[in-house]
mmCIF file of C-alpha atoms in Angstrom:
data_model
loop_
_atom_site.group_PDB
_atom_site.id
_atom_site.type_symbol
_atom_site.label_atom_id
_atom_site.label_comp_id
_atom_site.label_asym_id
_atom_site.label_seq_id
_atom_site.Cartn_x
_atom_site.Cartn_y
_atom_site.Cartn_z
ATOM 1 C CA UNK W 663 0.059 0.091 0.067
ATOM 2 C CA UNK W 664 1.587 3.226 -1.292
ATOM 3 C CA UNK W 665 -0.550 5.410 1.078
ATOM 4 C CA UNK W 666 -1.994 7.388 -1.946
ATOM 5 C CA UNK W 667 -5.771 7.056 -2.289
ATOM 6 C CA UNK W 668 -7.615 7.705 -5.461
ATOM 7 C CA UNK W 669 -11.350 7.719 -5.913
ATOM 8 C CA UNK W 670 -13.291 6.554 -7.531
ATOM 9 C CA UNK W 671 -11.809 3.271 -8.887
ATOM 10 C CA UNK W 672 -13.918 3.133 -11.793
ATOM 11 C CA UNK W 673 -15.971 5.785 -13.565
ATOM 12 C CA UNK W 674 -18.296 5.422 -16.607
ATOM 13 C CA UNK W 675 -19.860 8.342 -18.133
ATOM 14 C CA UNK W 676 -21.168 9.688 -21.428
ATOM 15 C CA UNK W 677 -19.564 12.006 -23.961
ATOM 16 C CA UNK W 678 -20.107 15.655 -23.063
ATOM 17 C CA UNK W 679 -20.118 15.080 -19.414
ATOM 18 C CA UNK W 680 -18.076 16.386 -16.591
ATOM 19 C CA UNK W 681 -16.262 14.256 -13.866
ATOM 20 C CA UNK W 682 -14.014 14.933 -10.985
ATOM 21 C CA UNK W 683 -11.194 12.588 -9.846
ATOM 22 C CA UNK W 684 -9.926 12.710 -6.296
ATOM 23 C CA UNK W 685 -6.477 12.059 -4.733
ATOM 24 C CA UNK W 686 -5.366 11.992 -1.184
ATOM 25 C CA UNK W 687 -1.485 12.000 -1.050
ATOM 26 C CA UNK W 688 0.649 9.950 1.430
ATOM 27 C CA UNK W 689 0.621 11.563 4.927
ATOM 28 C CA UNK W 690 3.263 14.426 4.834
ATOM 29 C CA UNK W 691 3.705 14.536 1.159
ATOM 30 C CA UNK W 692 3.276 17.986 -0.361
ATOM 31 C CA UNK W 693 3.622 17.288 -4.041
ATOM 32 C CA UNK W 694 0.884 15.628 -6.198
ATOM 33 C CA UNK W 695 1.241 14.716 -9.733
ATOM 34 C CA UNK W 696 -1.407 13.587 -12.181
ATOM 35 C CA UNK W 697 -0.695 11.182 -15.070
ATOM 36 C CA UNK W 698 -2.887 9.661 -17.850
ATOM 37 C CA UNK W 699 -2.398 6.290 -19.420
ATOM 38 C CA UNK W 700 -4.361 5.737 -22.456
ATOM 39 C CA UNK W 701 -4.554 2.343 -24.260
ATOM 40 C CA UNK W 702 -1.040 1.165 -25.402
ATOM 41 C CA UNK W 703 0.385 4.476 -24.160
ATOM 42 C CA UNK W 704 2.952 5.154 -21.557
ATOM 43 C CA UNK W 705 2.290 7.500 -18.591
ATOM 44 C CA UNK W 706 1.555 10.963 -19.873
ATOM 45 C CA UNK W 707 2.372 13.821 -17.364
ATOM 46 C CA UNK W 708 -0.626 16.109 -16.949
ATOM 47 C CA UNK W 709 0.120 18.582 -14.032
ATOM 48 C CA UNK W 710 2.032 18.787 -10.753
ATOM 49 C CA UNK W 711 1.250 20.787 -7.674
ATOM 50 C CA UNK W 712 3.356 21.522 -4.627
ATOM 51 C CA UNK W 713 1.553 22.655 -1.191
ATOM 52 C CA UNK W 714 -1.344 24.092 -3.149
ATOM 53 C CA UNK W 715 0.533 25.830 -5.961
ATOM 54 C CA UNK W 716 0.602 24.652 -9.650
ATOM 55 C CA UNK W 717 4.416 23.984 -10.421
ATOM 56 C CA UNK W 718 4.593 22.132 -13.683
ATOM 57 C CA UNK W 719 2.348 21.478 -16.486
ATOM 58 C CA UNK W 720 2.414 18.882 -19.170
ATOM 59 C CA UNK W 721 0.165 18.361 -22.199
ATOM 60 C CA UNK W 722 -2.930 18.930 -20.283
ATOM 61 C CA UNK W 723 -6.012 19.837 -22.387
ATOM 62 C CA UNK W 724 -7.831 22.898 -21.858
ATOM 63 C CA UNK W 725 -10.971 20.936 -20.928
ATOM 64 C CA UNK W 726 -9.000 19.494 -18.023
ATOM 65 C CA UNK W 727 -8.111 21.327 -14.809
ATOM 66 C CA UNK W 728 -6.872 20.461 -11.355
ATOM 67 C CA UNK W 729 -6.393 21.937 -7.975
ATOM 68 C CA UNK W 730 -4.748 21.061 -4.755
ATOM 69 C CA UNK W 731 -6.589 22.102 -1.641
ATOM 70 C CA UNK W 732 -5.231 23.403 1.820
ATOM 71 C CA UNK W 733 -5.500 19.887 3.229
ATOM 72 C CA UNK W 734 -3.272 18.802 0.248
ATOM 73 C CA UNK W 735 -5.847 16.506 -1.425
ATOM 74 C CA UNK W 736 -6.093 17.126 -5.135
ATOM 75 C CA UNK W 737 -8.966 16.875 -7.601
ATOM 76 C CA UNK W 738 -8.675 16.554 -11.451
ATOM 77 C CA UNK W 739 -11.597 17.979 -13.328
ATOM 78 C CA UNK W 740 -12.390 16.591 -16.683
ATOM 79 C CA UNK W 741 -15.125 18.278 -18.785
ATOM 80 C CA UNK W 742 -16.889 17.976 -22.188
ATOM 81 C CA UNK W 743 -15.581 14.494 -22.269
ATOM 82 C CA UNK W 744 -14.745 12.728 -25.357
ATOM 83 C CA UNK W 745 -14.282 9.057 -26.242
ATOM 84 C CA UNK W 746 -10.657 9.625 -26.455
ATOM 85 C CA UNK W 747 -10.372 10.789 -22.730
ATOM 86 C CA UNK W 748 -10.956 7.039 -21.737
ATOM 87 C CA UNK W 749 -7.912 6.152 -19.858
ATOM 88 C CA UNK W 750 -6.502 5.212 -16.485
ATOM 89 C CA UNK W 751 -5.696 8.407 -14.479
ATOM 90 C CA UNK W 752 -2.801 7.996 -11.756
ATOM 91 C CA UNK W 753 -2.106 10.438 -9.013
ATOM 92 C CA UNK W 754 1.314 10.239 -7.372
ATOM 93 C CA UNK W 755 2.869 12.193 -4.383
ATOM 94 C CA UNK W 756 6.213 12.748 -3.249
ATOM 95 C CA UNK W 757 7.615 14.115 -0.145
ATOM 96 C CA UNK W 758 10.095 16.760 -1.497
ATOM 97 C CA UNK W 759 11.976 17.539 -4.506
ATOM 98 C CA UNK W 760 12.354 14.819 -7.278
ATOM 99 C CA UNK W 761 16.066 14.711 -6.650
ATOM 100 C CA UNK W 762 15.447 13.298 -3.281
ATOM 101 C CA UNK W 763 12.052 11.608 -3.246
ATOM 102 C CA UNK W 764 10.375 8.916 -5.670
ATOM 103 C CA UNK W 765 6.880 9.184 -6.630
ATOM 104 C CA UNK W 766 4.425 7.088 -4.742
ATOM 105 C CA UNK W 767 1.458 6.018 -6.976
ATOM 106 C CA UNK W 768 -2.220 5.521 -6.237
ATOM 107 C CA UNK W 769 -4.204 2.649 -7.660
ATOM 108 C CA UNK W 770 -5.540 4.769 -10.362
ATOM 109 C CA UNK W 771 -9.148 5.842 -11.656
ATOM 110 C CA UNK W 772 -10.134 3.990 -14.654
ATOM 111 C CA UNK W 773 -12.461 6.370 -16.820
ATOM 112 C CA UNK W 774 -14.571 4.950 -19.552
ATOM 113 C CA UNK W 775 -16.373 7.393 -21.798
ATOM 114 C CA UNK W 776 -19.112 5.940 -23.680
ATOM 115 C CA UNK Z 927 17.490 13.170 -27.136
ATOM 116 C CA UNK Z 928 14.197 15.167 -26.614
ATOM 117 C CA UNK Z 929 12.238 12.733 -24.537
ATOM 118 C CA UNK Z 930 12.685 9.701 -22.289
ATOM 119 C CA UNK Z 931 13.239 6.670 -24.452
ATOM 120 C CA UNK Z 932 13.667 3.014 -23.251
ATOM 121 C CA UNK Z 933 14.973 -0.045 -24.895
ATOM 122 C CA UNK Z 934 14.149 -2.648 -25.625
ATOM 123 C CA UNK Z 935 10.335 -2.453 -25.607
ATOM 124 C CA UNK Z 936 10.007 -5.995 -24.370
ATOM 125 C CA UNK Z 937 12.121 -8.831 -23.278
ATOM 126 C CA UNK Z 938 11.823 -12.513 -22.656
ATOM 127 C CA UNK Z 939 14.404 -14.247 -20.618
ATOM 128 C CA UNK Z 940 14.965 -17.726 -19.046
ATOM 129 C CA UNK Z 941 14.913 -17.976 -15.190
ATOM 130 C CA UNK Z 942 18.432 -17.520 -13.984
ATOM 131 C CA UNK Z 943 19.556 -15.354 -16.850
ATOM 132 C CA UNK Z 944 20.943 -11.893 -16.167
ATOM 133 C CA UNK Z 945 19.509 -8.890 -18.302
ATOM 134 C CA UNK Z 946 19.783 -5.265 -18.728
ATOM 135 C CA UNK Z 947 17.678 -2.484 -20.151
ATOM 136 C CA UNK Z 948 18.461 1.155 -21.211
ATOM 137 C CA UNK Z 949 17.019 4.445 -20.408
ATOM 138 C CA UNK Z 950 17.987 7.565 -22.571
ATOM 139 C CA UNK Z 951 17.119 11.002 -21.447
ATOM 140 C CA UNK Z 952 17.839 14.740 -22.153
ATOM 141 C CA UNK Z 953 21.183 15.416 -20.456
ATOM 142 C CA UNK Z 954 20.725 19.360 -20.290
ATOM 143 C CA UNK Z 955 19.018 20.724 -17.100
ATOM 144 C CA UNK Z 956 19.135 17.206 -15.604
ATOM 145 C CA UNK Z 957 18.048 16.811 -11.962
ATOM 146 C CA UNK Z 958 17.061 13.138 -11.377
ATOM 147 C CA UNK Z 959 16.547 9.872 -12.877
ATOM 148 C CA UNK Z 960 13.940 7.369 -11.439
ATOM 149 C CA UNK Z 961 13.351 3.841 -11.989
ATOM 150 C CA UNK Z 962 10.045 2.062 -11.134
ATOM 151 C CA UNK Z 963 8.789 -1.458 -11.375
ATOM 152 C CA UNK Z 964 5.081 -1.751 -12.610
ATOM 153 C CA UNK Z 965 3.454 -5.153 -12.202
ATOM 154 C CA UNK Z 966 0.300 -5.885 -13.998
ATOM 155 C CA UNK Z 967 -2.983 -4.744 -12.288
ATOM 156 C CA UNK Z 968 -0.813 -2.783 -9.805
ATOM 157 C CA UNK Z 969 0.665 0.644 -9.704
ATOM 158 C CA UNK Z 970 4.319 1.622 -10.360
ATOM 159 C CA UNK Z 971 6.635 1.225 -7.441
ATOM 160 C CA UNK Z 972 9.940 3.085 -6.978
ATOM 161 C CA UNK Z 973 13.097 1.243 -7.167
ATOM 162 C CA UNK Z 974 15.738 3.960 -7.467
ATOM 163 C CA UNK Z 975 16.465 7.816 -7.522
ATOM 164 C CA UNK Z 976 19.704 8.832 -8.975
ATOM 165 C CA UNK Z 977 21.077 12.331 -9.192
ATOM 166 C CA UNK Z 978 24.937 12.213 -9.752
ATOM 167 C CA UNK Z 979 26.939 11.268 -12.598
ATOM 168 C CA UNK Z 980 28.516 7.843 -11.940
ATOM 169 C CA UNK Z 981 25.743 7.007 -9.341
ATOM 170 C CA UNK Z 982 25.297 3.281 -8.894
ATOM 171 C CA UNK Z 983 22.248 1.967 -6.723
ATOM 172 C CA UNK Z 984 21.598 -1.658 -5.790
ATOM 173 C CA UNK Z 985 18.515 -3.439 -4.240
ATOM 174 C CA UNK Z 986 19.013 -7.057 -3.910
ATOM 175 C CA UNK Z 987 19.555 -8.629 -7.434
ATOM 176 C CA UNK Z 988 18.687 -5.332 -9.315
ATOM 177 C CA UNK Z 989 21.033 -2.563 -9.773
ATOM 178 C CA UNK Z 990 21.275 0.664 -11.782
ATOM 179 C CA UNK Z 991 23.828 3.064 -13.161
ATOM 180 C CA UNK Z 992 23.693 6.673 -14.375
ATOM 181 C CA UNK Z 993 25.761 8.626 -16.844
ATOM 182 C CA UNK Z 994 24.276 12.214 -16.916
ATOM 183 C CA UNK Z 995 26.875 13.508 -19.481
ATOM 184 C CA UNK Z 996 25.819 11.349 -22.058
ATOM 185 C CA UNK Z 997 22.193 10.999 -20.882
ATOM 186 C CA UNK Z 998 21.666 7.268 -20.226
ATOM 187 C CA UNK Z 999 20.939 4.913 -17.399
ATOM 188 C CA UNK Z 1000 21.134 1.044 -17.212
ATOM 189 C CA UNK Z 1001 18.942 -1.277 -15.145
ATOM 190 C CA UNK Z 1002 20.509 -4.670 -14.388
ATOM 191 C CA UNK Z 1003 18.894 -7.674 -13.007
ATOM 192 C CA UNK Z 1004 21.078 -10.546 -11.898
ATOM 193 C CA UNK Z 1005 19.547 -14.136 -11.943
ATOM 194 C CA UNK Z 1006 16.266 -13.181 -13.204
ATOM 195 C CA UNK Z 1007 13.223 -14.897 -11.280
ATOM 196 C CA UNK Z 1008 9.622 -15.248 -12.464
ATOM 197 C CA UNK Z 1009 8.567 -12.628 -9.840
ATOM 198 C CA UNK Z 1010 10.895 -10.136 -11.673
ATOM 199 C CA UNK Z 1011 8.306 -10.221 -14.520
ATOM 200 C CA UNK Z 1012 6.914 -6.589 -14.820
ATOM 201 C CA UNK Z 1013 7.375 -3.480 -16.783
ATOM 202 C CA UNK Z 1014 10.376 -1.278 -15.763
ATOM 203 C CA UNK Z 1015 9.928 2.438 -16.265
ATOM 204 C CA UNK Z 1016 12.432 5.090 -16.078
ATOM 205 C CA UNK Z 1017 11.646 8.786 -15.549
ATOM 206 C CA UNK Z 1018 13.543 12.016 -15.765
ATOM 207 C CA UNK Z 1019 12.591 15.549 -14.949
ATOM 208 C CA UNK Z 1020 15.019 17.036 -17.549
ATOM 209 C CA UNK Z 1021 12.064 18.921 -19.027
ATOM 210 C CA UNK Z 1022 11.605 20.816 -15.981
ATOM 211 C CA UNK Z 1023 12.413 20.572 -12.273
ATOM 212 C CA UNK Z 1024 8.983 19.120 -11.283
ATOM 213 C CA UNK Z 1025 7.955 17.891 -14.657
ATOM 214 C CA UNK Z 1026 8.648 14.002 -14.218
ATOM 215 C CA UNK Z 1027 8.501 12.447 -17.607
ATOM 216 C CA UNK Z 1028 8.220 8.742 -17.919
ATOM 217 C CA UNK Z 1029 9.526 6.465 -20.801
ATOM 218 C CA UNK Z 1030 7.122 3.921 -22.250
ATOM 219 C CA UNK Z 1031 8.980 1.141 -20.268
ATOM 220 C CA UNK Z 1032 10.495 -2.196 -20.855
ATOM 221 C CA UNK Z 1033 8.166 -5.251 -20.464
ATOM 222 C CA UNK Z 1034 10.296 -8.109 -18.932
ATOM 223 C CA UNK Z 1035 8.887 -11.538 -18.952
ATOM 224 C CA UNK Z 1036 10.900 -14.251 -17.049
ATOM 225 C CA UNK Z 1037 10.277 -17.756 -18.330
ATOM 226 C CA UNK Z 1038 10.436 -20.480 -15.680
#
């Protein structure tokens, strides 16, 4: 158990809808990362937060947004969903800078858009 | 090298064989190189974090080396066992301090 909790585990929704994915980092970790894994693709970096502030952004679509709250949990909001958004979304947390701390991954949220 | 690249894409070895994989990454603005093991139906688990040129890390039968000047890292598994079967990912934040970018992984299958 990595200590990172993601909810829900599975999500099935229709095109055009909006969903929210939630992540609770390991106790004490200040950084949260979001990744997308589509079919036959690797882990694509979406966005990273540190202690409530956005610190790095990847190829995140404008329809997607995220935030990290004062209690350090994070939410990834996906709107105007398309079939191609179906993927496994991972959250990871780390204690400090990347030169010192590995990422600890949650079990992922599998999103299916129909 | 603009992205994190791994080779080979997949590998089948016999139990007891030793094997190694390669990770190539941008050498400019380098901060760290991570290795993870990802078993089927689980989430990735960290193996090593390396930062200095010439770093060598070891955990049991698995070890890794780092060359930051030429932008590559090797992961070695000595005496492969069936439980070593997994996808091995490397990641680097060369694209930005906190932008941890993953390679597509090397899928290892160890045949008993």
